[in-house]
Short mmCIF file of C-alpha atoms in Angstrom, two decimals:
data_model
loop_
_atom_site.label_atom_id
_atom_site.label_comp_id
_atom_site.label_asym_id
_atom_site.label_seq_id
_atom_site.Cartn_x
_atom_site.Cartn_y
_atom_site.Cartn_z
CA MET A 242 -12.03 35.93 7.84
CA THR A 243 -9.80 37.03 5.49
CA ARG A 244 -6.59 35.61 4.37
CA GLU A 245 -4.71 39.04 6.08
CA GLU A 246 -6.85 38.48 9.25
CA LEU A 247 -6.01 34.37 9.56
CA GLN A 248 -2.46 35.41 8.82
CA SER A 249 -2.06 37.68 11.57
CA ARG A 250 -3.88 35.99 13.75
CA ILE A 251 -1.88 32.69 13.22
CA SER A 252 1.68 34.77 13.08
CA GLU A 253 -0.07 35.80 16.57
CA ILE A 254 -0.18 32.47 18.13
CA ALA A 255 2.89 30.68 16.41
CA PRO A 256 5.62 33.18 15.54
CA MET A 257 7.64 30.49 14.23
CA ALA A 258 5.18 30.09 10.83
CA THR A 259 6.18 32.26 7.92
CA ALA A 260 3.66 33.44 5.62
CA ILE A 261 4.41 32.80 1.69
CA GLU A 262 3.28 34.75 -1.02
CA GLY A 263 0.71 33.19 -3.61
CA GLY A 264 -0.93 30.47 -4.00
CA GLU A 265 -5.27 30.34 -3.72
CA TRP A 266 -5.30 30.04 0.24
CA LEU A 267 -2.68 31.04 2.88
CA ASN A 268 0.54 29.03 2.75
CA MET A 269 2.87 29.20 6.26
CA ASP A 270 6.01 27.66 6.35
CA VAL A 271 7.24 26.13 9.07
CA ALA A 272 10.49 24.32 10.31
CA PRO A 273 10.27 20.66 10.82
CA ALA A 274 11.13 21.40 14.71
CA ASP A 275 8.21 23.46 15.49
CA TRP A 276 5.53 21.80 13.11
CA LYS A 277 4.18 19.86 15.99
CA ASN A 278 3.28 22.39 18.04
CA VAL A 279 2.05 24.76 15.04
CA ALA A 280 -0.03 22.06 14.53
CA LYS A 281 -1.67 21.81 17.94
CA LEU A 282 -2.22 25.55 18.55
CA VAL A 283 -4.02 25.90 15.29
CA ARG A 284 -6.13 22.90 15.99
CA HIS A 285 -6.87 24.01 19.67
CA THR A 286 -6.83 27.79 19.47
CA ALA A 287 -10.46 28.82 19.41
CA GLY A 288 -11.11 31.03 16.24
CA LEU A 289 -8.90 28.77 14.45
CA ASP A 290 -10.23 25.55 14.89
CA MET A 291 -8.73 23.88 12.20
CA ASP A 292 -10.13 20.53 12.54
CA TYR A 293 -10.06 19.06 9.50
CA LEU A 294 -6.91 17.87 7.36
CA PHE A 295 -8.28 17.45 4.18
CA CYS A 296 -5.27 16.94 2.04
CA LEU A 297 -1.76 15.85 3.61
CA THR A 298 0.88 14.96 0.84
CA CYS A 299 4.40 15.34 -0.27
CA VAL A 300 6.13 17.25 -2.66
CA ASP A 301 9.54 15.91 -4.22
CA TRP A 302 11.63 19.14 -4.93
CA LYS A 303 14.65 17.11 -6.41
CA THR A 304 16.85 19.28 -3.55
CA HIS A 305 14.23 18.88 -0.70
CA LEU A 306 11.47 17.36 -0.14
CA THR A 307 8.03 19.73 1.37
CA MET A 308 5.21 17.99 3.21
CA VAL A 309 2.14 19.85 2.61
CA TYR A 310 -0.62 20.02 5.02
CA HIS A 311 -3.96 21.46 3.95
CA LEU A 312 -6.17 22.40 6.98
CA THR A 313 -9.57 24.07 7.15
CA SER A 314 -12.08 24.12 9.66
CA THR A 315 -15.52 22.99 9.73
CA THR A 316 -17.10 25.92 12.01
CA HIS A 317 -15.01 28.82 10.38
CA ARG A 318 -14.67 27.71 6.87
CA GLN A 319 -11.19 29.31 6.42
CA THR A 320 -8.39 27.13 4.86
CA VAL A 321 -4.50 27.39 5.57
CA VAL A 322 -1.85 25.49 3.96
CA PHE A 323 1.39 24.63 6.09
CA LYS A 324 4.22 23.80 4.15
CA VAL A 325 7.42 21.93 5.92
CA LYS A 326 10.73 21.56 4.03
CA LEU A 327 12.64 18.24 4.80
CA ASP A 328 16.32 17.22 4.40
CA ARG A 329 16.21 15.04 1.09
CA GLU A 330 18.60 12.45 2.70
CA LYS A 331 17.01 12.18 6.29
CA ALA A 332 13.07 13.03 5.91
CA GLU A 333 11.87 13.20 9.36
CA VAL A 334 9.25 15.19 10.94
CA ASP A 335 6.77 14.72 13.70
CA THR A 336 3.66 13.21 13.33
CA VAL A 337 0.31 14.52 13.39
CA CYS A 338 -1.91 11.47 13.75
CA ASP A 339 -2.80 12.53 17.15
CA ILE A 340 -4.37 15.74 16.63
CA TRP A 341 -5.97 14.62 13.14
CA ARG A 342 -6.43 10.70 12.96
CA THR A 343 -6.51 10.87 9.26
CA ALA A 344 -3.08 11.54 9.23
CA GLU A 345 -2.37 7.64 10.52
CA PHE A 346 -3.29 6.64 6.96
CA HIS A 347 -1.95 9.63 5.04
CA GLU A 348 1.35 9.36 6.92
CA ARG A 349 1.89 5.87 6.22
CA GLU A 350 1.35 6.14 2.63
CA VAL A 351 3.57 9.33 2.60
CA PHE A 352 6.56 7.18 4.25
CA GLU A 353 6.21 4.33 1.65
CA LEU A 354 6.13 6.28 -1.27
CA PHE A 355 8.42 9.34 -0.45
CA GLY A 356 10.56 7.79 2.23
CA VAL A 357 9.88 10.55 5.01
CA ASP A 358 9.82 9.26 8.77
CA PHE A 359 7.31 10.15 10.72
CA LYS A 360 8.29 10.30 14.31
CA GLY A 361 6.21 9.40 17.14
CA HIS A 362 3.37 7.44 14.63
CA PRO A 363 2.00 4.32 16.22
CA ASP A 364 2.13 1.79 13.28
CA LEU A 365 4.38 3.29 10.67
CA ARG A 366 4.22 0.19 8.34
CA LYS A 367 3.96 -0.21 4.33
CA LEU A 368 0.26 0.23 3.37
CA ILE A 369 -0.06 -0.18 -0.07
CA LEU A 370 3.30 -1.62 -1.22
CA PRO A 371 4.56 -5.02 -0.92
CA ASP A 372 6.48 -5.48 2.18
CA ASP A 373 9.75 -5.98 0.42
CA TRP A 374 9.59 -2.73 -1.85
CA GLN A 375 12.89 -1.00 -2.26
CA GLY A 376 12.93 2.47 -2.84
CA PHE A 377 10.30 5.39 -2.66
CA PRO A 378 8.37 5.29 -5.95
CA LEU A 379 7.06 9.17 -5.79
CA ARG A 380 10.44 10.43 -5.33
CA LYS A 381 11.98 11.81 -8.95
CA ASP A 382 14.96 9.74 -8.96
CA TYR A 383 13.34 6.26 -8.71
CA GLU A 384 13.87 4.09 -11.66
CA ASP A 385 12.23 0.80 -12.08
CA PRO A 386 13.03 -0.71 -15.30
CA ILE A 387 10.36 -3.66 -15.45
CA ASN A 388 7.43 -1.11 -14.12
CA MET A 389 7.76 2.01 -15.49
CA ILE A 390 7.51 3.19 -18.84
CA LYS A 391 9.00 6.51 -20.00
CA LEU A 392 7.24 8.54 -22.73
CA MET B 229 -16.20 -16.62 4.08
CA LEU B 230 -13.05 -16.93 6.32
CA GLN B 231 -9.94 -17.98 4.15
CA ASP B 232 -7.77 -19.13 7.11
CA VAL B 233 -8.28 -19.17 10.74
CA ILE B 234 -5.17 -18.46 12.77
CA GLU B 235 -4.71 -19.11 16.90
CA ALA B 236 -3.18 -15.93 18.21
CA GLY B 237 -2.75 -16.67 21.73
CA ASN B 238 -5.16 -15.38 24.63
CA GLY B 239 -8.49 -16.76 22.75
CA ASP B 240 -8.15 -13.96 19.90
CA MET B 241 -8.08 -15.13 16.77
CA ILE B 242 -6.85 -13.37 13.37
CA VAL B 243 -9.53 -13.65 10.46
CA ASN B 244 -7.95 -13.08 7.15
CA VAL B 245 -11.32 -10.88 5.09
CA GLY B 246 -10.18 -11.07 1.44
CA PRO B 247 -8.71 -10.14 -0.78
CA GLN B 248 -10.63 -12.38 -2.82
CA HIS B 249 -14.14 -11.39 -0.39
CA PRO B 250 -17.81 -11.05 -2.21
CA ALA B 251 -18.39 -8.34 0.20
CA THR B 252 -15.31 -6.29 -0.49
CA HIS B 253 -16.42 -5.79 -4.27
CA GLY B 254 -13.16 -5.71 -5.01
CA VAL B 255 -9.38 -6.71 -3.87
CA LEU B 256 -9.33 -5.56 -0.24
CA HIS B 257 -8.10 -7.43 2.39
CA LEU B 258 -8.31 -6.84 5.90
CA VAL B 259 -6.83 -8.42 8.77
CA ILE B 260 -9.09 -8.44 11.65
CA THR B 261 -8.51 -9.66 15.23
CA ILE B 262 -11.92 -11.38 17.01
CA HIS B 263 -12.21 -12.77 20.50
CA GLY B 264 -15.20 -14.85 19.98
CA GLU B 265 -17.26 -13.10 17.58
CA THR B 266 -16.45 -9.56 18.97
CA ILE B 267 -14.12 -7.41 16.50
CA LYS B 268 -11.40 -6.30 18.57
CA LYS B 269 -9.11 -4.80 15.54
CA VAL B 270 -9.70 -4.30 11.91
CA GLU B 271 -6.15 -3.83 9.77
CA PRO B 272 -6.63 -2.94 6.24
CA HIS B 273 -4.20 -4.01 3.70
CA LEU B 274 -3.99 -2.19 0.65
CA GLY B 275 -2.10 -2.17 -3.05
CA TYR B 276 -3.83 -5.10 -4.38
CA ILE B 277 -5.01 -2.58 -7.41
CA HIS B 278 -2.48 -0.05 -7.15
CA ARG B 279 -1.14 1.40 -10.08
CA SER B 280 0.49 4.39 -9.06
CA ILE B 281 -1.97 6.45 -11.09
CA GLU B 282 -0.16 9.66 -9.38
CA LYS B 283 2.99 8.63 -10.83
CA MET B 284 1.55 7.85 -13.97
CA CYS B 285 -0.13 11.28 -14.47
CA GLU B 286 3.34 12.77 -14.16
CA SER B 287 3.80 11.84 -17.76
CA LEU B 288 0.64 12.83 -19.22
CA THR B 289 -0.37 15.73 -20.36
CA TYR B 290 -3.09 18.12 -18.88
CA ARG B 291 -4.97 16.46 -21.35
CA GLN B 292 -4.38 13.08 -21.01
CA PHE B 293 -4.38 12.48 -17.10
CA ILE B 294 -8.00 13.35 -17.27
CA TYR B 295 -9.16 9.95 -18.56
CA VAL B 296 -6.50 8.21 -16.18
CA THR B 297 -8.80 9.14 -13.10
CA SER B 298 -11.70 7.52 -14.61
CA ARG B 299 -10.06 4.00 -13.43
CA MET B 300 -9.84 5.24 -9.49
CA ASP B 301 -13.52 5.48 -8.76
CA TYR B 302 -14.60 3.82 -11.39
CA LEU B 303 -18.48 4.41 -10.31
CA SER B 304 -18.08 7.99 -10.48
CA SER B 305 -15.64 7.90 -13.14
CA HIS B 306 -17.48 11.06 -14.92
CA ILE B 307 -16.75 13.34 -11.55
CA ASN B 308 -13.52 12.06 -11.37
CA ASN B 309 -12.84 13.50 -15.15
CA HIS B 310 -14.81 16.90 -13.79
CA ALA B 311 -12.46 17.44 -11.30
CA CYS B 312 -9.34 17.39 -13.45
CA ALA B 313 -11.12 19.12 -16.32
CA LEU B 314 -12.02 21.80 -13.11
CA LEU B 315 -8.52 22.06 -12.61
CA THR B 316 -7.19 22.64 -15.72
CA GLU B 317 -9.83 25.38 -16.41
CA LYS B 318 -9.08 27.12 -13.27
CA ALA B 319 -5.08 27.08 -13.53
CA LEU B 320 -5.29 28.32 -17.16
CA GLN B 321 -8.90 30.30 -16.53
CA ILE B 322 -10.69 29.00 -19.62
CA GLU B 323 -14.24 29.85 -19.74
CA VAL B 324 -16.89 26.83 -20.19
CA PRO B 325 -19.80 27.67 -22.11
CA GLU B 326 -23.20 27.37 -20.56
CA ARG B 327 -24.64 24.49 -22.23
CA ALA B 328 -21.38 22.20 -21.49
CA GLN B 329 -21.77 23.43 -17.62
CA TYR B 330 -25.39 22.01 -17.83
CA ILE B 331 -24.55 18.84 -19.49
CA ARG B 332 -21.91 18.18 -17.18
CA VAL B 333 -23.75 18.90 -14.28
CA ILE B 334 -26.72 16.09 -15.46
CA MET B 335 -24.18 13.99 -16.26
CA ASP B 336 -22.96 14.18 -13.03
CA GLU B 337 -26.18 13.67 -11.10
CA LEU B 338 -27.02 10.72 -13.23
CA THR B 339 -23.57 9.24 -12.49
CA ARG B 340 -24.24 9.41 -8.53
CA LEU B 341 -27.64 7.99 -9.43
CA ALA B 342 -25.98 5.08 -10.88
CA SER B 343 -23.25 4.82 -8.20
CA HIS B 344 -25.90 5.08 -5.48
CA GLN B 345 -28.20 2.19 -6.87
CA LEU B 346 -25.37 -0.13 -7.53
CA TRP B 347 -24.28 0.33 -3.89
CA TRP B 348 -27.60 0.18 -2.62
CA GLY B 349 -27.95 -3.24 -4.29
CA ALA B 350 -24.50 -4.34 -3.42
CA MET B 351 -25.22 -3.43 0.19
CA ALA B 352 -28.21 -5.29 0.21
CA MET B 353 -26.96 -8.68 -1.17
CA ASP B 354 -23.92 -8.16 1.45
CA ILE B 355 -26.44 -8.70 4.12
CA GLY B 356 -27.93 -11.20 2.61
CA ALA B 357 -31.22 -9.35 0.42
CA LEU B 358 -30.96 -10.65 -2.81
CA THR B 359 -34.38 -9.14 -4.94
CA PRO B 360 -33.03 -5.56 -4.43
CA PHE B 361 -29.86 -5.91 -6.74
CA PHE B 362 -31.80 -7.05 -9.35
CA LEU B 363 -34.03 -4.03 -9.05
CA ALA B 364 -31.40 -1.77 -8.71
CA PHE B 365 -29.43 -2.97 -11.82
CA ARG B 366 -32.74 -2.55 -14.00
CA GLU B 367 -32.30 1.16 -13.53
CA ARG B 368 -29.07 1.22 -13.47
CA GLU B 369 -29.16 0.04 -16.74
CA MET B 370 -31.15 2.78 -17.99
CA ILE B 371 -28.67 5.35 -17.39
CA ASN B 372 -25.82 2.96 -18.62
CA ASP B 373 -27.95 2.78 -21.87
CA ILE B 374 -28.01 6.74 -21.85
CA MET B 375 -24.74 7.00 -21.24
CA GLU B 376 -23.57 5.29 -24.10
CA GLU B 377 -25.58 6.95 -26.61
CA THR B 378 -24.08 10.19 -25.61
CA CYS B 379 -20.22 9.04 -24.30
CA GLY B 380 -20.13 6.25 -26.42
CA ALA B 381 -19.19 4.01 -22.87
CA ARG B 382 -21.30 2.48 -20.00
CA LEU B 383 -18.94 2.88 -17.03
CA THR B 384 -15.68 5.05 -18.10
CA MET B 385 -17.22 7.83 -19.86
CA ASN B 386 -14.04 9.74 -20.78
CA TYR B 387 -16.44 12.67 -21.82
CA MET B 388 -14.92 15.55 -20.12
CA VAL B 389 -12.35 17.59 -22.00
CA PRO B 390 -10.57 21.26 -20.65
CA GLY B 391 -12.89 23.91 -21.48
CA GLY B 392 -16.40 21.85 -22.18
CA VAL B 393 -17.70 18.42 -23.11
CA MET B 394 -16.09 16.23 -26.02
CA PHE B 395 -19.29 15.92 -28.03
CA ASP B 396 -23.02 17.05 -28.07
CA ILE B 397 -25.89 15.14 -26.44
CA HIS B 398 -27.44 12.57 -28.53
CA PRO B 399 -31.10 13.79 -30.13
CA ASN B 400 -32.52 11.36 -27.49
CA PHE B 401 -30.83 12.15 -24.76
CA VAL B 402 -33.38 14.88 -23.00
CA GLN B 403 -36.33 12.54 -23.91
CA LYS B 404 -34.64 9.52 -22.21
CA VAL B 405 -33.32 11.24 -19.18
CA LYS B 406 -36.92 12.62 -18.73
CA GLU B 407 -38.38 9.01 -19.09
CA PHE B 408 -35.40 7.66 -16.64
CA ASN B 409 -36.64 10.09 -14.04
CA ALA B 410 -40.21 9.41 -14.55
CA HIS B 411 -39.40 6.02 -14.18
CA PHE B 412 -36.91 6.24 -11.07
CA LYS B 413 -39.39 8.09 -9.43
CA GLN B 414 -42.11 5.55 -8.94
CA LYS B 415 -39.24 2.91 -8.62
CA ILE B 416 -37.53 4.66 -5.38
CA ASP B 417 -40.36 4.03 -3.46
CA GLU B 418 -40.56 0.42 -4.36
CA TYR B 419 -36.95 0.93 -2.94
CA ASP B 420 -38.33 2.13 0.30
CA GLU B 421 -40.73 0.01 0.63
CA LEU B 422 -38.82 -3.17 -0.33
CA LEU B 423 -36.25 -2.57 2.43
CA THR B 424 -36.27 0.57 3.87
CA GLY B 425 -39.04 -0.34 6.52
CA ASN B 426 -38.19 -4.11 6.53
CA ILE B 427 -37.81 -5.08 10.10
CA ILE B 428 -34.74 -8.08 10.02
CA PHE B 429 -32.99 -4.80 7.74
CA GLN B 430 -33.31 -2.32 10.63
CA ASN B 431 -32.31 -4.44 12.97
CA ARG B 432 -29.08 -5.34 10.79
CA MET B 433 -28.59 -1.71 10.29
CA LYS B 434 -29.38 0.35 13.24
CA GLY B 435 -27.31 0.97 16.04
CA VAL B 436 -24.34 -0.68 14.21
CA GLY B 437 -20.92 1.30 13.21
CA VAL B 438 -21.73 4.49 14.98
CA LEU B 439 -19.30 7.15 13.75
CA SER B 440 -19.73 10.46 15.95
CA LYS B 441 -19.46 13.66 14.32
CA GLU B 442 -16.31 14.80 16.22
CA ASP B 443 -14.71 11.35 14.64
CA ALA B 444 -16.01 12.08 11.25
CA ILE B 445 -14.03 15.29 11.02
CA SER B 446 -10.94 13.66 12.67
CA PHE B 447 -10.94 11.07 10.38
CA GLY B 448 -11.28 13.18 7.15
CA CYS B 449 -14.61 11.31 6.43
CA THR B 450 -16.52 13.08 3.40
CA GLY B 451 -19.75 12.51 1.72
CA PRO B 452 -22.83 10.49 2.90
CA THR B 453 -20.74 9.08 5.77
CA ALA B 454 -19.88 12.03 7.36
CA ARG B 455 -23.26 13.93 6.50
CA ALA B 456 -25.03 10.83 8.08
CA SER B 457 -22.92 11.97 11.52
CA GLY B 458 -24.36 15.15 11.24
CA VAL B 459 -21.26 16.75 9.43
CA SER B 460 -22.08 19.37 6.63
CA CYS B 461 -19.71 19.01 3.57
CA ASP B 462 -21.11 19.02 0.65
CA ILE B 463 -19.00 20.75 -2.20
CA ARG B 464 -21.37 21.43 -4.28
CA LYS B 465 -23.20 23.38 -1.39
CA LEU B 466 -20.09 24.79 0.14
CA PHE B 467 -18.23 25.68 -2.69
CA PRO B 468 -20.02 25.52 -5.64
CA TYR B 469 -18.86 24.78 -8.80
CA GLU B 470 -20.37 24.73 -12.44
CA VAL B 471 -24.17 25.10 -11.99
CA TYR B 472 -24.54 23.99 -8.74
CA ASP B 473 -25.61 27.88 -7.50
CA LYS B 474 -28.60 27.77 -9.91
CA VAL B 475 -30.18 24.81 -8.59
CA SER B 476 -32.17 24.12 -5.33
CA PHE B 477 -31.38 21.32 -4.04
CA LYS B 478 -30.96 20.08 -0.12
CA GLU B 479 -28.19 18.70 1.53
CA CYS B 480 -29.30 15.34 3.20
CA MET B 481 -28.02 14.88 6.92
CA ALA B 482 -28.87 12.60 9.62
CA THR B 483 -27.29 13.08 13.05
CA GLU B 484 -27.43 9.23 13.98
CA GLY B 485 -24.05 8.58 12.42
CA ASP B 486 -25.26 4.13 12.23
CA SER B 487 -25.56 2.47 9.38
CA PHE B 488 -29.14 2.89 8.79
CA ALA B 489 -28.28 6.80 8.88
CA ARG B 490 -25.88 6.32 6.17
CA TYR B 491 -28.27 4.40 4.18
CA VAL B 492 -31.03 6.75 4.59
CA VAL B 493 -28.74 9.57 3.64
CA ARG B 494 -27.79 7.82 0.68
CA LEU B 495 -31.51 7.06 -0.66
CA GLU B 496 -32.41 10.92 -0.15
CA GLU B 497 -29.25 11.64 -2.02
CA MET B 498 -30.59 9.92 -5.02
CA LYS B 499 -33.85 12.16 -4.61
CA GLU B 500 -32.57 15.13 -4.68
CA SER B 501 -30.21 14.60 -7.66
CA MET B 502 -33.58 13.48 -9.62
CA ARG B 503 -34.26 17.36 -8.45
CA ILE B 504 -31.47 18.62 -9.59
CA ILE B 505 -32.08 16.94 -13.09
CA ASP B 506 -35.58 17.88 -13.19
CA GLN B 507 -34.62 21.71 -13.09
CA LEU B 508 -31.85 21.65 -15.37
CA ILE B 509 -32.78 18.94 -18.18
CA ASP B 510 -35.64 21.38 -19.76
CA ASN B 511 -33.48 24.26 -19.66
CA ILE B 512 -30.32 23.32 -21.34
CA PRO B 513 -28.97 26.35 -23.37
CA GLU B 514 -28.03 26.59 -27.11
CA GLY B 515 -24.77 27.23 -28.04
CA GLU B 516 -21.03 25.78 -27.87
CA ILE B 517 -19.99 22.65 -26.12
CA GLN B 518 -16.54 23.60 -25.42
CA GLY B 519 -14.69 27.00 -24.78
CA LYS B 520 -11.91 28.52 -26.43
CA THR B 521 -8.59 26.28 -25.37
CA LYS B 522 -4.82 26.64 -27.23
CA ALA B 523 -3.78 22.93 -28.26
CA VAL B 524 -1.01 22.90 -25.77
CA LEU B 525 -1.95 23.34 -22.40
CA LYS B 526 0.86 24.88 -19.81
CA PRO B 527 -0.51 26.03 -16.86
CA PRO B 528 1.43 29.00 -15.22
CA LYS B 529 3.93 27.81 -12.45
CA GLY B 530 2.36 27.61 -9.06
CA GLU B 531 -0.59 25.06 -7.22
CA PHE B 532 -3.33 24.64 -7.85
CA TYR B 533 -6.40 22.99 -6.10
CA THR B 534 -10.03 21.68 -7.02
CA ARG B 535 -12.57 19.56 -5.30
CA VAL B 536 -15.99 17.82 -6.59
CA GLU B 537 -18.47 15.86 -4.51
CA THR B 538 -18.40 12.45 -6.16
CA ALA B 539 -20.56 9.79 -5.08
CA ARG B 540 -18.58 8.97 -2.18
CA GLY B 541 -17.27 12.13 -0.92
CA GLU B 542 -14.85 14.84 -1.04
CA LEU B 543 -12.11 14.53 -4.43
CA GLY B 544 -9.33 16.99 -4.31
CA VAL B 545 -6.99 17.16 -6.87
CA TYR B 546 -3.73 18.82 -6.00
CA VAL B 547 -1.64 19.90 -8.55
CA VAL B 548 2.45 21.19 -8.47
CA SER B 549 3.14 23.22 -11.74
CA GLU B 550 6.24 23.64 -13.25
CA GLY B 551 4.86 25.52 -16.08
CA ALA B 552 5.56 23.07 -18.32
CA THR B 553 2.93 20.50 -20.40
CA THR B 554 2.78 17.49 -18.01
CA PRO B 555 2.26 18.23 -13.94
CA TYR B 556 4.98 18.26 -11.59
CA ARG B 557 3.36 16.32 -9.09
CA ILE B 558 -0.21 15.51 -8.74
CA LYS B 559 -2.02 14.09 -5.65
CA PHE B 560 -5.97 12.56 -5.50
CA ARG B 561 -7.21 13.20 -2.35
CA SER B 562 -9.57 10.29 -2.72
CA PRO B 563 -12.67 10.09 -0.50
CA GLY B 564 -12.55 6.33 -0.07
CA PHE B 565 -9.14 6.37 1.11
CA SER B 566 -10.07 8.48 4.07
CA ASN B 567 -13.76 6.76 4.64
CA LEU B 568 -11.93 3.64 5.01
CA SER B 569 -9.50 4.84 7.69
CA ALA B 570 -12.70 5.12 10.07
CA LEU B 571 -13.34 1.46 9.50
CA ASP B 572 -11.16 0.45 12.29
CA HIS B 573 -12.70 2.77 14.78
CA ILE B 574 -16.51 2.32 13.68
CA ALA B 575 -16.18 -1.57 13.87
CA ARG B 576 -13.92 -2.26 17.06
CA GLY B 577 -16.60 -3.43 19.46
CA GLN B 578 -19.34 -4.56 17.23
CA LYS B 579 -19.79 -8.31 16.04
CA LEU B 580 -17.84 -9.97 13.06
CA GLY B 581 -21.18 -10.30 11.37
CA ASP B 582 -21.70 -7.03 11.14
CA LEU B 583 -18.55 -6.07 9.60
CA VAL B 584 -20.28 -6.10 5.83
CA ALA B 585 -22.97 -3.74 6.94
CA MET B 586 -20.28 -1.26 8.06
CA MET B 587 -18.12 -2.09 4.72
CA GLY B 588 -21.21 -1.81 2.63
CA THR B 589 -22.42 1.34 3.93
CA LEU B 590 -18.89 3.31 3.87
CA ASP B 591 -19.36 2.18 0.35
CA LEU B 592 -15.69 1.46 -0.24
CA VAL B 593 -14.69 1.36 -3.60
CA ILE B 594 -11.25 -0.43 -3.61
CA PRO B 595 -9.40 1.58 -7.11
CA ASP B 596 -10.15 4.51 -5.39
CA ILE B 597 -8.86 3.45 -2.25
CA ASP B 598 -5.82 2.26 -4.01
CA ARG B 599 -5.10 4.26 -6.83
#
């Protein structure tokens, strides 16, 4: 399936996802409220079967946060990248760990490093950092005078 | 083995394994809930070796951050570096000379061999067979010597630069690699004789920690762990980079998904790695070892993603570039992190004594998980 075909197929079943120009793969923008529905649709629609979430991360753009989900299908070998814009002050989005189980650990990682709240996550606790850690280290405005050396 | 045992009510016990446990080969802390000897839950606590490499890389240039990644999965440090070098080359469309590509792939496969040898010895040692450890280290030493001669280091080689490799190969390189290959071809049969056919070993591995194909995909498992469950996920085959499309090798697969299948897949992979080296070592073309690059690397604005097959699975590097000399955001999708997330699933209902067999065959490297 080419990029255009994939784009029209996804737009057909999930009109709330809008394509973004550029990038190696098809990039699509989704509102946080629609994300869970879109995720379910691309996972379970025959012909798409996006069953492998190979990268889940977040980018701090200073004005907002963007969740980035790299999805691929192990049967059809097509890749799509979903981007969900979040408010920096009140960053929350639905969890997808019931759809792709790998998301459970990756969301915990994003939760502690970026401060994104994943609604519906069964076990949202700190994974890497100590339990009493303050602040979100991978945000751009994070300051730590002891542990960070600025070049 | 057990640090402390706490009574948790209803007959369940909570057992801490690690962070200083010989079978975790690093500082992994598992909090395990057991009922009698049966595992009910495994909860990994990470971060004992977390250095925030992703944050560190945000203040390093595209030439510099390659060498930080050697410290992630230290057993496939060369392959980690390879992923970062590929990323910069992709972003700036740098041509890599053919000689450098050949050297890179040979080094990749030597790294994979060394990593699998260490895994073989350490995994066998964990479940109680001590001899394999000495055999594996005997052969691994030869690879380390080859690395030392050419790269100047034995473990964290730092041999990659964007556009090629740092130095040309040592005059002895070809000869020594051939010697090693001939030697190891005989020795790998010894590995099989010693351990694979051993009935005690098989009883400890077969049917232990079964991971189904669907679960392997859902948990994002890659590398030998997923291939033992029948998932075709070898990046060298699916998205060939460098000269992997010019060599013939088999993607080693199994369908059982248990610890023994993971063991067999890794052993087979060693044989395939030797085949790849055999095909390349005589044909290293003459020429440059580095492509032409600018002194300051500034990839254009945008997002880039590259992936390579490390000894543990798929390593993805996701970079957001703002057109500056340093990446705006970098994410390492490490294979160990996803493979570890499946541990809880495969360990439930198994016996506590089998946990090291499962951990051993998942081939966890803790710095790779913590980053």
